[in-house]
Each structure stands twice: as C-alpha cells, then as structure tokens.
mmCIF file of C-alpha atoms in Angstrom:
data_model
loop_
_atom_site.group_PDB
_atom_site.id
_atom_site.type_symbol
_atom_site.label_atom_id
_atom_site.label_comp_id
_atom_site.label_asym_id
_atom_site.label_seq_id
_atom_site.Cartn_x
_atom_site.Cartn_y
_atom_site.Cartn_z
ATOM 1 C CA UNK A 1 7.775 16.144 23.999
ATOM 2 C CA UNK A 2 8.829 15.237 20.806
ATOM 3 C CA UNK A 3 9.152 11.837 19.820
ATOM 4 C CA UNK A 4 10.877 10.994 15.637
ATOM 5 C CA UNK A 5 12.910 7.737 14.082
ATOM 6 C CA UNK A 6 13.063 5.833 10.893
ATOM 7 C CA UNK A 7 10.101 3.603 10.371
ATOM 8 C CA UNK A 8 12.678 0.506 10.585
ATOM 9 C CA UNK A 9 13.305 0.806 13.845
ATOM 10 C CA UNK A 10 9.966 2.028 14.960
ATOM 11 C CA UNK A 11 6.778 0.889 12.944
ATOM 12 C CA UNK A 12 4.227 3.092 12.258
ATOM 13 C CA UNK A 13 1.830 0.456 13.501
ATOM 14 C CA UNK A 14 3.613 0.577 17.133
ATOM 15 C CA UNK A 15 3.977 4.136 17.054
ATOM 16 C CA UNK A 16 -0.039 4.487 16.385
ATOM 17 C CA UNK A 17 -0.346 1.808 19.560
ATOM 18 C CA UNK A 18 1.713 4.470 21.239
ATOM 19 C CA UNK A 19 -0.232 7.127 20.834
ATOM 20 C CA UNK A 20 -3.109 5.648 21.661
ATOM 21 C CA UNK A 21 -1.827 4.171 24.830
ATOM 22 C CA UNK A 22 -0.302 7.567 26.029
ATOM 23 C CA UNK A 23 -3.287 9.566 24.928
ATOM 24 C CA UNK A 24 -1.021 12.102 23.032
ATOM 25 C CA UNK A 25 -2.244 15.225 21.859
ATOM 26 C CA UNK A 26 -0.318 16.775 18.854
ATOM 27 C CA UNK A 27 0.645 16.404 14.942
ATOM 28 C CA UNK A 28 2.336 13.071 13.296
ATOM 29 C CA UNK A 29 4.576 13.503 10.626
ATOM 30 C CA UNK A 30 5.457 10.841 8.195
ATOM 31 C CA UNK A 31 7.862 11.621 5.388
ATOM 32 C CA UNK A 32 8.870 8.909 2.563
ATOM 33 C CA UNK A 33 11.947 9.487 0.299
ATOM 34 C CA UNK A 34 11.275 6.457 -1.431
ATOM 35 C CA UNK A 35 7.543 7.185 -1.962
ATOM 36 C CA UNK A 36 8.186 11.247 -2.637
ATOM 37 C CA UNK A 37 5.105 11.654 -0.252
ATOM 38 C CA UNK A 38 4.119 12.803 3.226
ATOM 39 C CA UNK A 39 1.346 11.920 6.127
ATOM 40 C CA UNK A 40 -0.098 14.347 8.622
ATOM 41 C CA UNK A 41 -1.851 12.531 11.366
ATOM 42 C CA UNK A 42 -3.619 14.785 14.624
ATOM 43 C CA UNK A 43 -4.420 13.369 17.493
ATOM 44 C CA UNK A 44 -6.762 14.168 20.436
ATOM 45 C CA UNK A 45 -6.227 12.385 23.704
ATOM 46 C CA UNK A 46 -5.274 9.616 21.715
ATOM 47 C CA UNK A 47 -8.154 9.831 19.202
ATOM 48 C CA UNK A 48 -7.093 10.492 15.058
ATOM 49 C CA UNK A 49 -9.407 14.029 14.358
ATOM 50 C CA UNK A 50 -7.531 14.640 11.228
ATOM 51 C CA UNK A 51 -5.631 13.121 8.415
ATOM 52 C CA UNK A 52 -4.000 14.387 5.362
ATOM 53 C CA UNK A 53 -1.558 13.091 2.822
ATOM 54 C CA UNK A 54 0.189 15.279 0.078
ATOM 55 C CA UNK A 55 -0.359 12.844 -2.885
ATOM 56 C CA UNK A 56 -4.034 12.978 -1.863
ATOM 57 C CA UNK A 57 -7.160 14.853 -1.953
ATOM 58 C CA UNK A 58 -6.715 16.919 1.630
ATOM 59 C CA UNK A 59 -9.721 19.405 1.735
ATOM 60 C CA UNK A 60 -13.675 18.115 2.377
ATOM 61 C CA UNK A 61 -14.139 20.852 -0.490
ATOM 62 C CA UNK A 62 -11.947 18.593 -3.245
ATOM 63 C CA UNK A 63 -13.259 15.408 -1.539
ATOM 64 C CA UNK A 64 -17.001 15.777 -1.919
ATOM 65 C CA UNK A 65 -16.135 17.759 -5.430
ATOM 66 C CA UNK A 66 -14.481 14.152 -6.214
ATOM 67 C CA UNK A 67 -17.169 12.274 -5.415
ATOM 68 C CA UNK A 68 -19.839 14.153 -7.246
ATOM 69 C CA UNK A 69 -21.665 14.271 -3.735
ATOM 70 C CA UNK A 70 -22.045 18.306 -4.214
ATOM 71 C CA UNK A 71 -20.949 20.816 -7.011
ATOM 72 C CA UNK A 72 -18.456 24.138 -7.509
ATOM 73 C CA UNK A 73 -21.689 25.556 -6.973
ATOM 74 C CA UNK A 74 -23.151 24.483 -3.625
ATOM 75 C CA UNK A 75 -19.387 24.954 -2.508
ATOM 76 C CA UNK A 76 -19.660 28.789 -3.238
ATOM 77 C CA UNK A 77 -23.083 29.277 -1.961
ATOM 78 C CA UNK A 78 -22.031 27.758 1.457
ATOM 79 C CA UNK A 79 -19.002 30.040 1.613
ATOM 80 C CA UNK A 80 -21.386 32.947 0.925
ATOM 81 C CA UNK A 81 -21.314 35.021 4.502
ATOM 82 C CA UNK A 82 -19.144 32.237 5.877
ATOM 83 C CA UNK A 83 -19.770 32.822 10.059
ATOM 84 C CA UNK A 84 -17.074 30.270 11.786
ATOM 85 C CA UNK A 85 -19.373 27.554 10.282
ATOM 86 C CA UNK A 86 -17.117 24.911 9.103
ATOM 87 C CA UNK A 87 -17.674 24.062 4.982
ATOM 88 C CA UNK A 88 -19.012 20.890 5.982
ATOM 89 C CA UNK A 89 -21.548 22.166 8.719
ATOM 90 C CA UNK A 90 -22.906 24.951 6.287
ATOM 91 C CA UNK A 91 -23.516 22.192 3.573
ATOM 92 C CA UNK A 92 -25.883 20.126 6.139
ATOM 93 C CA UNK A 93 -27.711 22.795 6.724
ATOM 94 C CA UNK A 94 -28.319 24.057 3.526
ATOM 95 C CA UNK A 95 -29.461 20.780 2.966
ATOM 96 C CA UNK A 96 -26.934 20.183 0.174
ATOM 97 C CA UNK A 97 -25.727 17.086 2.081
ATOM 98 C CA UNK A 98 -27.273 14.851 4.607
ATOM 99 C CA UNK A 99 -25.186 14.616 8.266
ATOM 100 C CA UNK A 100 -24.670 11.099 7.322
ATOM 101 C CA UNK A 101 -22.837 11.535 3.959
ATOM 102 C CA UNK A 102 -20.709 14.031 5.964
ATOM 103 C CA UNK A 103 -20.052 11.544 8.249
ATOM 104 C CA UNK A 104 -18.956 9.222 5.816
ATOM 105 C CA UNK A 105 -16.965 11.868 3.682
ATOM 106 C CA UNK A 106 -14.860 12.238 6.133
ATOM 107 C CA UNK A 107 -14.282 9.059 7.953
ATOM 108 C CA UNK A 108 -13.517 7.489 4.262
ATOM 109 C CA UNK A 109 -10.857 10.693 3.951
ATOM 110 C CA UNK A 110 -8.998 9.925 7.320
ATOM 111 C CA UNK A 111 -9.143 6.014 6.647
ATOM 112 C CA UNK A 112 -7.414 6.666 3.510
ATOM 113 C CA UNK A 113 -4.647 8.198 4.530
ATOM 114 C CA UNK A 114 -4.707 6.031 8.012
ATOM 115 C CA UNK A 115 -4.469 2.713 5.837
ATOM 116 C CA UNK A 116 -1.656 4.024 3.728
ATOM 117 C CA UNK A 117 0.450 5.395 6.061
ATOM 118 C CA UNK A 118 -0.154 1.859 7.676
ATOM 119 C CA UNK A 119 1.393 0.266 4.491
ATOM 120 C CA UNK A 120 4.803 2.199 5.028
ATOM 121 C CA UNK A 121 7.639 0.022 6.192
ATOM 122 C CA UNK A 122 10.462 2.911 5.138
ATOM 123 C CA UNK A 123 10.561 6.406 6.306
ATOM 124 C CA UNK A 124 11.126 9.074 9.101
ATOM 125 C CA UNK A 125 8.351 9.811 11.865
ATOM 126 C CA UNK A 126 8.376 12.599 14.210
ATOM 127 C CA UNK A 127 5.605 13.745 16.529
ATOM 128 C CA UNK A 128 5.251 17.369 17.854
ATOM 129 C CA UNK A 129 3.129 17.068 21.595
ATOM 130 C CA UNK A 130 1.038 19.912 22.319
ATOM 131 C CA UNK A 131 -1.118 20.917 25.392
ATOM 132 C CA UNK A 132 -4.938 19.094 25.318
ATOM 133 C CA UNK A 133 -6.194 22.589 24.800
ATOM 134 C CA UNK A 134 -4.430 23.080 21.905
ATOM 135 C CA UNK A 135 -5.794 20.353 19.818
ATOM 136 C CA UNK A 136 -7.714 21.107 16.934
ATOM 137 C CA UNK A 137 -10.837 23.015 17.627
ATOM 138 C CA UNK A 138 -13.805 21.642 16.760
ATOM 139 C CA UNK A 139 -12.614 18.207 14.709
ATOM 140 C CA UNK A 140 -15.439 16.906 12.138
ATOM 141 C CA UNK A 141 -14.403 13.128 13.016
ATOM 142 C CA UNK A 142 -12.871 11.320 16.580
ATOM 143 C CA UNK A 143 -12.048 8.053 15.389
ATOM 144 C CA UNK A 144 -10.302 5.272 17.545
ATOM 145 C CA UNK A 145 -6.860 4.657 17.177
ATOM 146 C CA UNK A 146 -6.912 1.277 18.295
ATOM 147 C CA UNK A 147 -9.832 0.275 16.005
ATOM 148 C CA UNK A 148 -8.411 1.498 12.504
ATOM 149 C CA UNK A 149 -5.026 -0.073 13.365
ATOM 150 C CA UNK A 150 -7.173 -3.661 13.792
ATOM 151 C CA UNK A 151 -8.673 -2.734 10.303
ATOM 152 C CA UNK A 152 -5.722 -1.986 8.930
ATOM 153 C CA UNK A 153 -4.031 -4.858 10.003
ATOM 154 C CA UNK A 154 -7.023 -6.721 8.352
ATOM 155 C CA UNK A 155 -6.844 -5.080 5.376
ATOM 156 C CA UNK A 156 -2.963 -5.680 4.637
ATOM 157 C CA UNK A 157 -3.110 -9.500 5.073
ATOM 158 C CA UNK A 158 -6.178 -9.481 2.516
ATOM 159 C CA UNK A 159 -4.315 -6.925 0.398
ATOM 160 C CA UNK A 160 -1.194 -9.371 0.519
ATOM 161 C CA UNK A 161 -3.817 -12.025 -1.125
ATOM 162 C CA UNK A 162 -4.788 -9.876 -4.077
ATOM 163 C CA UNK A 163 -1.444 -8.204 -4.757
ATOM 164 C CA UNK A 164 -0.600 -10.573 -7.666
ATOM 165 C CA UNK A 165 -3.758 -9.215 -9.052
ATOM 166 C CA UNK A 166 -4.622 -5.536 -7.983
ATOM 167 C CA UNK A 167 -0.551 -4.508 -7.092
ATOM 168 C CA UNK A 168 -1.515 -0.984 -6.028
ATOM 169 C CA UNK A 169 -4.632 1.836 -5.815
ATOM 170 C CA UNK A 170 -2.671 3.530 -8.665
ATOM 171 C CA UNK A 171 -3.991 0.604 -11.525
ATOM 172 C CA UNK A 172 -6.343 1.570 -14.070
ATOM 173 C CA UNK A 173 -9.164 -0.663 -14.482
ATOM 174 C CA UNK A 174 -10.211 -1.236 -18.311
ATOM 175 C CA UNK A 175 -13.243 -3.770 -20.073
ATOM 176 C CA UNK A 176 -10.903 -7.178 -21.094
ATOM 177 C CA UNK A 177 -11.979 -8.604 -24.856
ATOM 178 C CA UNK A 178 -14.548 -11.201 -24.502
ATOM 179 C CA UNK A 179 -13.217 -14.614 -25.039
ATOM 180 C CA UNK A 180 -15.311 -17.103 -26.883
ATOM 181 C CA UNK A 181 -15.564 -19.122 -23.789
ATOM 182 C CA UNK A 182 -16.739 -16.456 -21.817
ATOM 183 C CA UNK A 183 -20.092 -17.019 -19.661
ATOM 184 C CA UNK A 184 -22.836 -14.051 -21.224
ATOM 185 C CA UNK A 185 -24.185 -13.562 -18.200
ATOM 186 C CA UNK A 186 -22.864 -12.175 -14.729
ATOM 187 C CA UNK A 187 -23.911 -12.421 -11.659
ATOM 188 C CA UNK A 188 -23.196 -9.367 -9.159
ATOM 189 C CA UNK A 189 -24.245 -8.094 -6.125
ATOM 190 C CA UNK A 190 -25.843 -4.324 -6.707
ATOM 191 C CA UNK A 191 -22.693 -2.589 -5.449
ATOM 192 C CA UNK A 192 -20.299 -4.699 -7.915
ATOM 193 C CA UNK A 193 -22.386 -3.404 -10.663
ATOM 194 C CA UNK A 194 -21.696 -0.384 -9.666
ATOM 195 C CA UNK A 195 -17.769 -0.623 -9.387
ATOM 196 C CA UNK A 196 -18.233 -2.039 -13.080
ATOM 197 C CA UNK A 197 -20.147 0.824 -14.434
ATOM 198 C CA UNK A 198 -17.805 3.094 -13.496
ATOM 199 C CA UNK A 199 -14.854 1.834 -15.032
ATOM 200 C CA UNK A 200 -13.715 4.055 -17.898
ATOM 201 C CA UNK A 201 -9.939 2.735 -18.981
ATOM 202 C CA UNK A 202 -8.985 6.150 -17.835
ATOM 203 C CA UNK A 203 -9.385 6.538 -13.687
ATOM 204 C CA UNK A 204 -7.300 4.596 -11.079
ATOM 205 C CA UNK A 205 -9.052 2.640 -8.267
ATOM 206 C CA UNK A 206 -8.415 5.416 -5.843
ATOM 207 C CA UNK A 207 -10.474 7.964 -8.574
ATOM 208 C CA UNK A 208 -13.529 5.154 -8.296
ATOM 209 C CA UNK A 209 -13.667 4.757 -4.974
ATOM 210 C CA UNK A 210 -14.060 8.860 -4.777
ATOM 211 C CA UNK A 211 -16.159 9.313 -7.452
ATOM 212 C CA UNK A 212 -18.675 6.343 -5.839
ATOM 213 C CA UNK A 213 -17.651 7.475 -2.233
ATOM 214 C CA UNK A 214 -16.755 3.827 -1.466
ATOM 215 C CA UNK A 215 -14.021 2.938 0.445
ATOM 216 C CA UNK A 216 -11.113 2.391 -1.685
ATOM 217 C CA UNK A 217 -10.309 -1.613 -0.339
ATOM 218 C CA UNK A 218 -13.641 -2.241 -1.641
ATOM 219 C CA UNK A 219 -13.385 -1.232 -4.737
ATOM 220 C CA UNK A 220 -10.018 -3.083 -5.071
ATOM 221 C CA UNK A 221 -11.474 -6.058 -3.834
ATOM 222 C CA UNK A 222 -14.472 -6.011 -6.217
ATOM 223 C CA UNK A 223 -11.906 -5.282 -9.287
ATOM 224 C CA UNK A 224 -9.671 -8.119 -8.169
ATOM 225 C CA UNK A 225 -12.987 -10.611 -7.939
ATOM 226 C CA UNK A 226 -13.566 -8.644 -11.681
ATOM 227 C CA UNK A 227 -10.450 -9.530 -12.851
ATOM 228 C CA UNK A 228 -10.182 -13.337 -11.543
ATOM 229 C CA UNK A 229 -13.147 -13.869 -13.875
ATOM 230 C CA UNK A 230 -11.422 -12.162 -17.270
ATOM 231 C CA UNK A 231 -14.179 -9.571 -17.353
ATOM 232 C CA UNK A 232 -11.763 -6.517 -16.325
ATOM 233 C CA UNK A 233 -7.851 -6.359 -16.989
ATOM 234 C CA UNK A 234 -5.637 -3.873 -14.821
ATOM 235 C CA UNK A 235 -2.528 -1.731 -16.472
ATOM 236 C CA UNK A 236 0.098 0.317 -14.185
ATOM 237 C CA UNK A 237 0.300 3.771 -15.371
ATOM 238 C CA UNK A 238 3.284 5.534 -17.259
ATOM 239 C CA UNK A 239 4.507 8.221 -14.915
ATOM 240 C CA UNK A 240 7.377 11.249 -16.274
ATOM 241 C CA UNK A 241 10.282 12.069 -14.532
ATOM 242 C CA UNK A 242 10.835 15.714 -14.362
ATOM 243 C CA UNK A 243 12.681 16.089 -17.488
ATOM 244 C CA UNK A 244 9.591 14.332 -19.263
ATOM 245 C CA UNK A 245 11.110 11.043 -19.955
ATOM 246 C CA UNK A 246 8.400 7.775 -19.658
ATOM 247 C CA UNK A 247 9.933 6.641 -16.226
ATOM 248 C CA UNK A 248 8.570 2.842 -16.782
ATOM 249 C CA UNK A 249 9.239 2.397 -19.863
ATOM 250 C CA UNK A 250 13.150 3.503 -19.362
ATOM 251 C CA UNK A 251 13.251 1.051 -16.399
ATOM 252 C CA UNK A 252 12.035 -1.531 -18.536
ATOM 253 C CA UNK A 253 14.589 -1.079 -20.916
ATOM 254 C CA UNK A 254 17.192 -1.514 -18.262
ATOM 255 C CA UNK A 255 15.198 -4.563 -16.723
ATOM 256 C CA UNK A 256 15.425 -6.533 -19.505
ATOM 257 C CA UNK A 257 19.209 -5.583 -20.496
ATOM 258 C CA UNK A 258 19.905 -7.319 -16.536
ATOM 259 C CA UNK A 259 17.829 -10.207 -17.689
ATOM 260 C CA UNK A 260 19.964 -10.406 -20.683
ATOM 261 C CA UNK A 261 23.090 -10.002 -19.061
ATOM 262 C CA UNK A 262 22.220 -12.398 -16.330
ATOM 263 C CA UNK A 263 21.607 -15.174 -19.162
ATOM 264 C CA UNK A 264 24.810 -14.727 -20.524
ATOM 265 C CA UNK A 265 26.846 -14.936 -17.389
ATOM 266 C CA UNK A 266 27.542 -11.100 -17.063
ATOM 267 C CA UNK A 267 26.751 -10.609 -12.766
ATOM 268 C CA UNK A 268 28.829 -6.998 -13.764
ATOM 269 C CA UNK A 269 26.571 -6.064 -16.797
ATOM 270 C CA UNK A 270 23.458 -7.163 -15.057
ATOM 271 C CA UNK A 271 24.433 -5.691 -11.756
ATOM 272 C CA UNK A 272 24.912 -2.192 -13.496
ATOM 273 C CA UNK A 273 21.347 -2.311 -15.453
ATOM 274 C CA UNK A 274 19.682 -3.349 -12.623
ATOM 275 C CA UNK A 275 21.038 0.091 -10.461
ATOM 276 C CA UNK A 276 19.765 1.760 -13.422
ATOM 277 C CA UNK A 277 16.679 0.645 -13.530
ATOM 278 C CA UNK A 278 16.505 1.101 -9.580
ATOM 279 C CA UNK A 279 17.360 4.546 -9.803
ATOM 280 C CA UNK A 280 15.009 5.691 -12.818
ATOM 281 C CA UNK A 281 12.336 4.135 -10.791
ATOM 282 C CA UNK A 282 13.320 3.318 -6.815
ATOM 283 C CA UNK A 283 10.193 1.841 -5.803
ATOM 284 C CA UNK A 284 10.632 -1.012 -8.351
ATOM 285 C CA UNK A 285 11.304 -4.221 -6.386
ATOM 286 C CA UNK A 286 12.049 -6.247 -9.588
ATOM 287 C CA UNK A 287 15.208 -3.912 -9.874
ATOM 288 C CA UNK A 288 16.366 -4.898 -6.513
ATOM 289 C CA UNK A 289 15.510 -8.212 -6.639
ATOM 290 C CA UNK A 290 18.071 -8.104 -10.053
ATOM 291 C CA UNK A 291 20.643 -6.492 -8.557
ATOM 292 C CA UNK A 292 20.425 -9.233 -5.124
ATOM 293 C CA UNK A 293 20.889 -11.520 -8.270
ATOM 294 C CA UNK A 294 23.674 -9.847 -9.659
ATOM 295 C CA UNK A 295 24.950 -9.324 -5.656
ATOM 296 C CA UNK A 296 25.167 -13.241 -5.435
ATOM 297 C CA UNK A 297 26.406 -14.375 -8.567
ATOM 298 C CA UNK A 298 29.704 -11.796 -7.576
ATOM 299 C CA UNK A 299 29.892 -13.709 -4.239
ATOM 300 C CA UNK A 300 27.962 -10.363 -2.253
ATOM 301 C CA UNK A 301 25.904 -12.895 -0.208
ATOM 302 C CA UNK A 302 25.499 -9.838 2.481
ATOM 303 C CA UNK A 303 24.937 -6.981 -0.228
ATOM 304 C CA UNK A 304 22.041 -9.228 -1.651
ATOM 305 C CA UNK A 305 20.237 -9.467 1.261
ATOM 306 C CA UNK A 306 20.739 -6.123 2.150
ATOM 307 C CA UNK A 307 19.107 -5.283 -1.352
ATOM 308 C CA UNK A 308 16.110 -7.966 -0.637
ATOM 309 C CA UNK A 309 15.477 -6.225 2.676
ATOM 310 C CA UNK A 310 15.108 -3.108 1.608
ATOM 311 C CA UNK A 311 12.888 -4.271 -1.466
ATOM 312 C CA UNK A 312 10.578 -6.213 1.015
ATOM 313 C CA UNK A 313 10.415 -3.416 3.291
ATOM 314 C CA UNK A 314 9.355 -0.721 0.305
ATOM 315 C CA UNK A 315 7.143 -3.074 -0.892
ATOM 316 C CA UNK A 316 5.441 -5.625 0.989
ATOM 317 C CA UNK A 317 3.610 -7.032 -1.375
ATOM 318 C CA UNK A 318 6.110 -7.849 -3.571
ATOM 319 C CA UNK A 319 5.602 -11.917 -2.494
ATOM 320 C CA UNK A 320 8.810 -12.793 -4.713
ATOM 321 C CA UNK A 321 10.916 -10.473 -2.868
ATOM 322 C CA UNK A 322 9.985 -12.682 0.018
ATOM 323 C CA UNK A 323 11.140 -16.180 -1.880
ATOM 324 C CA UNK A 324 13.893 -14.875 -3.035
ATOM 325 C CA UNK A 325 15.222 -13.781 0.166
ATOM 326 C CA UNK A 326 14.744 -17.057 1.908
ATOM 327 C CA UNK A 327 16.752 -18.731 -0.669
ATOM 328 C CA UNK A 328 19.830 -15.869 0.003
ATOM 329 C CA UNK A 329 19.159 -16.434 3.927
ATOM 330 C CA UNK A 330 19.503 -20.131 3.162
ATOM 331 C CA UNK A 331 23.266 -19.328 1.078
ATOM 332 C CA UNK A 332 24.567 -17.762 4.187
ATOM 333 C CA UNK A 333 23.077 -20.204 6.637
ATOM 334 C CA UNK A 334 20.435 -18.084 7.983
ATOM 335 C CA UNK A 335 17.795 -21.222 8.480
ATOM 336 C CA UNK A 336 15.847 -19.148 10.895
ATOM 337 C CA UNK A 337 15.395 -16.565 8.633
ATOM 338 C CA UNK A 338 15.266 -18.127 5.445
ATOM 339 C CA UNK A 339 11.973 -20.287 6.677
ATOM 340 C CA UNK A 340 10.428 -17.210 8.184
ATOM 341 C CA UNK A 341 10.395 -15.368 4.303
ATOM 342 C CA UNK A 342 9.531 -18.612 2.454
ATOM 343 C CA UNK A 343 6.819 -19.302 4.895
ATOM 344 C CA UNK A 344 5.261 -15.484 4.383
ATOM 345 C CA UNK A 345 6.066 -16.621 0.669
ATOM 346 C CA UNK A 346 3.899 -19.569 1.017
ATOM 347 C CA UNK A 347 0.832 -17.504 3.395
ATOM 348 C CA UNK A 348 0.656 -14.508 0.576
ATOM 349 C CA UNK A 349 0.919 -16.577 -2.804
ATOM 350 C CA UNK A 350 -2.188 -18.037 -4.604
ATOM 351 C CA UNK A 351 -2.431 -21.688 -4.863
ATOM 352 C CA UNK A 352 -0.935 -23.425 -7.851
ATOM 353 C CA UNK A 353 1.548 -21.014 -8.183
ATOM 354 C CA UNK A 354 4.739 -22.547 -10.170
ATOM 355 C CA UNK A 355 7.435 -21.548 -7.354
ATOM 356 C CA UNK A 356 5.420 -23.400 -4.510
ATOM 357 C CA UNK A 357 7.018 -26.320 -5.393
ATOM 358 C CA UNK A 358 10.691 -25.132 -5.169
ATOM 359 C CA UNK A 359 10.399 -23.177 -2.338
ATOM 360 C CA UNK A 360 8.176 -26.128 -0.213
ATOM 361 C CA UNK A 361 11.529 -28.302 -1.396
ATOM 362 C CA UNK A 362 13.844 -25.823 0.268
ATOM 363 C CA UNK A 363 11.890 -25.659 3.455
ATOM 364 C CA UNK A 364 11.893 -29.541 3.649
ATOM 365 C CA UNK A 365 15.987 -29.519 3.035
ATOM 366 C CA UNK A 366 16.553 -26.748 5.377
ATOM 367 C CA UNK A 367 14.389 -28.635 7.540
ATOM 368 C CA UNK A 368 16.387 -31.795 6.979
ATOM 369 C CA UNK A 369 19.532 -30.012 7.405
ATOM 370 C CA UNK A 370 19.001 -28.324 10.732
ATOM 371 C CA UNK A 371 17.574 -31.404 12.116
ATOM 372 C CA UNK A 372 20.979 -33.394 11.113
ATOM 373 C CA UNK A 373 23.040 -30.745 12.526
ATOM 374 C CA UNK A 374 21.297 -31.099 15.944
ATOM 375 C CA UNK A 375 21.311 -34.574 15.853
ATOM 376 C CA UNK A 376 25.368 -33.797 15.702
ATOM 377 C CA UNK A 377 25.698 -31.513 18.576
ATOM 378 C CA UNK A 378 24.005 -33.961 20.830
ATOM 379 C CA UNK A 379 26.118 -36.782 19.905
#
C-alpha cells in the first residue's frame, strides 16, 4: 500500500504516529524543494531501523571517520576478508570499537536525521509498504517511533527558545573579543569545556557534534548558553549558487534595496527586491516577510498572508514571521487567528524583547474588540 501527500496537509509528525500505530513495514520518503534535500526513513513493524538524509553523513564508515572514533585504517582492516559481517560488527570485534560506542554511533545517526525531518513543515511524503519479511535484514538499531517523536517534540519547543541565538545546525561557532567587563574566569560543567575546545571558527555545530560524537541539540544548547555569556559569537555561512555567485550576500543586496524602497513609499520597488531576494535564496523568511510588507501596502491583504504562511511553515523558527502574521490576520479580521500567531509570538520570544510590547497591545485591542462586537450581537 502506498501512502504520499504534501507535508501541509499531512505532518510528518502524524504520519510517524501513523506508522507506528499501523506497524508498517517499508521505506519513507521525504523530499524538500525548498530545502534541496531528501529523508529516507525504514521501518520495521513500526520500529525506525534506518535513517538517512542526502545533505548528511549516511554510511557508519563516514560517521565514525567524522567523529575520530576509528581511522581510514581500522576501516580497511575490517573490510579485509569481509564474511557477511556488517562494518560495524567486524569493528567490535576487532576491538577497534566498544559495542557501546556502536550503539551510540548509530542511534545519534538515525536521531539526526529523525529530528530534522521532524523540523519539516513543507514537502512531499510517500511511503512504499513491503511484506514483514522483507524488511531490512539484520538492522544495527530498533528504535521506537513513538519515543523519538516525544523527543522531538521536546526538542523543537526548546529549539524555538534559542532560535534568536543558535538559528540553525549550519552556524559556525567562533572565540568573541574579550570585553573589558568580561568575568576571567568560567565556570563549566566538563562536557561544556569540551564543546568550547573544539570550536575552531571553521566547523558548523553539526561538524562538532560529530567530531565529539555528541548529539547535535547538545551541542547547540551548550553554544547558545556560550553565546548568552559573550564568550562565543555565531556567523551563518556564505553558500554559492551554481554559477559561483555568494548567494547571501546577493540576497542582502536585494534585502536592503526593499528596506529602502519601503522607506520611501515604493510597495512596487520593494515588492520586486524582495522576490529577488526570495528567489536567490528561498529559504530566507526575511524576504517573505518583505514582500507580505510590500503585499499590504498594495492592498494584497490575502497575498500577504499567503506569503507569511508559507514563511512560517519553511521556517518555524522564524518568531517574527509569527508577529507579523497576527498583525495581517488582525487587517482582515481574522481575530482567531491573529491571537493564535501573536500568542506563539509571545511563547517563543525571549523576555524584554522590544516588540512584546506592541504585539501584547494588539492582543488587548483585539481582545477589546471582539468582546464589543459580542456584546452587540446579544443586544
């Protein structure tokens, strides 16, 4: 039976909980335009054996290579006389690697690509069901379904808390100057001194967490607590388009033309800039959140929200995507909806922030409003 849909009709969270429930057997597919990137998930009555992702590390071989846990030459002694043994199996009994670092190897593998698929909120799914007896002889790992989706669950909320901070796995950690007022000591736990050491100004978070075989929401977390205290600073890498051209940097030359153009009254101009800068680099939010701007100030009430949907949905934590969204709800009279987003605005934005204010003032007016117009229909 196969069973396939866009991801914004189906969520991949409630098509894992199906899964699970129905104890499928077979192969998940999960295919992202947006992202350029694809998921393979297999199940076993239910249970997740295997996971790979293309923008990932998919072998045990480049995994434990990654984390320094083995070297090019253990891996070509253990595929000396290879009989059936799996890689894995052949290292643990050559002694190269204990069953427990196995174990972890490739739980930390499967997580990672579990937890990021979990993160999608665009994209097509489609599940091929095979026979029980065809599942995948002999998986390294069984993990339950239902247990990683709790985690996962888990670890978006906290990731929605740190997203100001640590926006992505892709960041690149580097040592922040020392400011005067700077305390010369620290004090962290053994396995934060750790994360520390290992920051060169030259590998992301997800290269850490490999290279220290850590889980890679811990090492964001740690970074995040790293940066908070002005001992670390994060930069987004420049990534090239296939004609070489620094992809950021051209979107942030159309950015700030729609800021521009916006400040001077030009919706067209800015509009136009802003689907410049979304197409040199779709996975921008900032660009749609411009051109929902643009939408508005042209009278395209139902255009900008379109645009602020689709931003919140390819990036969740975007957590101005969300405020700006409940003020566009709020334009067309969508109360409902408008409180929902400024309320999510409100749950995933640190405290003190300087559009609190506004958007606790809209809820109270909306608030206000709705209450009047009730108040009217019962009189």
């Amino acid at each position: 039976m196969a069973i396939e849909g866009p991801l914004r009709e189906l969520g991949i969270h409630d098509v894992f909980q199906l899964l699970d429930l129905s104890r499928k057997t077979g192969k998940l597919r999960v295919t992202s335009d947006l992202r350029d990137d694809e998921g393979i998930v297999h199940f076993d009555a239910g249970k997740i054996v295997r996971a790979t992702m293309r923008s990932q590390p998919s072998t045990l071989e480049s995994l434990l290579l990654r984390s320094g846990r083995v070297t090019a030459d253990d891996i070509g002694r253990a595929r000396t006389g290879a009989d059936g043994v799996p890689l894995g199996e052949r290292l643990v009994r050559d002694g190269v690697l204990s069953r427990r670092e196995l174990d972890r190897q490739l739980r930390l593998q499967v997580e990672s690509v579990v937890f990021e698929l979990m993160s999608w909120r665009e994209g097509f799914f489609s599940f091929e069901e095979s026979a029980p007896g065809d599942a995948i002889a002999h998986p390294e790992v069984r993990l339950a379904t239902e247990s990683l989706l709790m985690e996962g669950a888990r670890r978006i909320d906290e990731w929605s808390r740190i997203a100001h901070k640590i926006p992505s796995l892709s960041v690149i950690p580097s040592f922040a100057p020392v400011a005067e007022e700077h305390p010369p000591q620290l004090d962290l736990l053994p396995h934060e001194w750790e994360v520390l050491s290992s920051i060169d100004g030259a590998r992301d978070l997800r290269a850490i967490a490999g290279a220290l075989s850590r889980g890679e929401f811990e090492v964001a977390k740690v970074v995040y607590g790293l940066v908070t205290t002005g001992v670390v600073q994060v930069r987004t890498p420049e990534r090239r388009s296939s004609g070489g051209v620094r992809v950021t940097a051209e979107a942030e030359d159309r950015l700030s033309e729609a800021y521009a153009a916006l400040a001077a009254g030009d919706a067209e101009g800015a509009l136009a800039a802003a689907t410049a800068a979304r197409a040199i680099d779709p996975a921008r939010s900032e660009a749609r959140r411009l051109m929902a701007r643009a939408l508005s100030r042209l009278g395209r009430q139902g255009d900008a929200i379109e645009e602020l949907r689709r931003a919140a949905q390819a990036d969740p934590m975007a957590v101005e995507v969300h405020r700006d969204l409940g003020f566009a709800a709020a334009r067309v009279g969508d109360f409902a909806g408008a409180l929902a987003s400024w309320e999510h605005f409100l749950r995933t934005t640190p405290p003190g922030d300087g559009n609190a204010t506004a958007v606790m003032q809209g809820i109270e007016a909306v608030r206000r409003l709705v209450a009047l117009l009730e108040a009217q229909l019962h009189e």
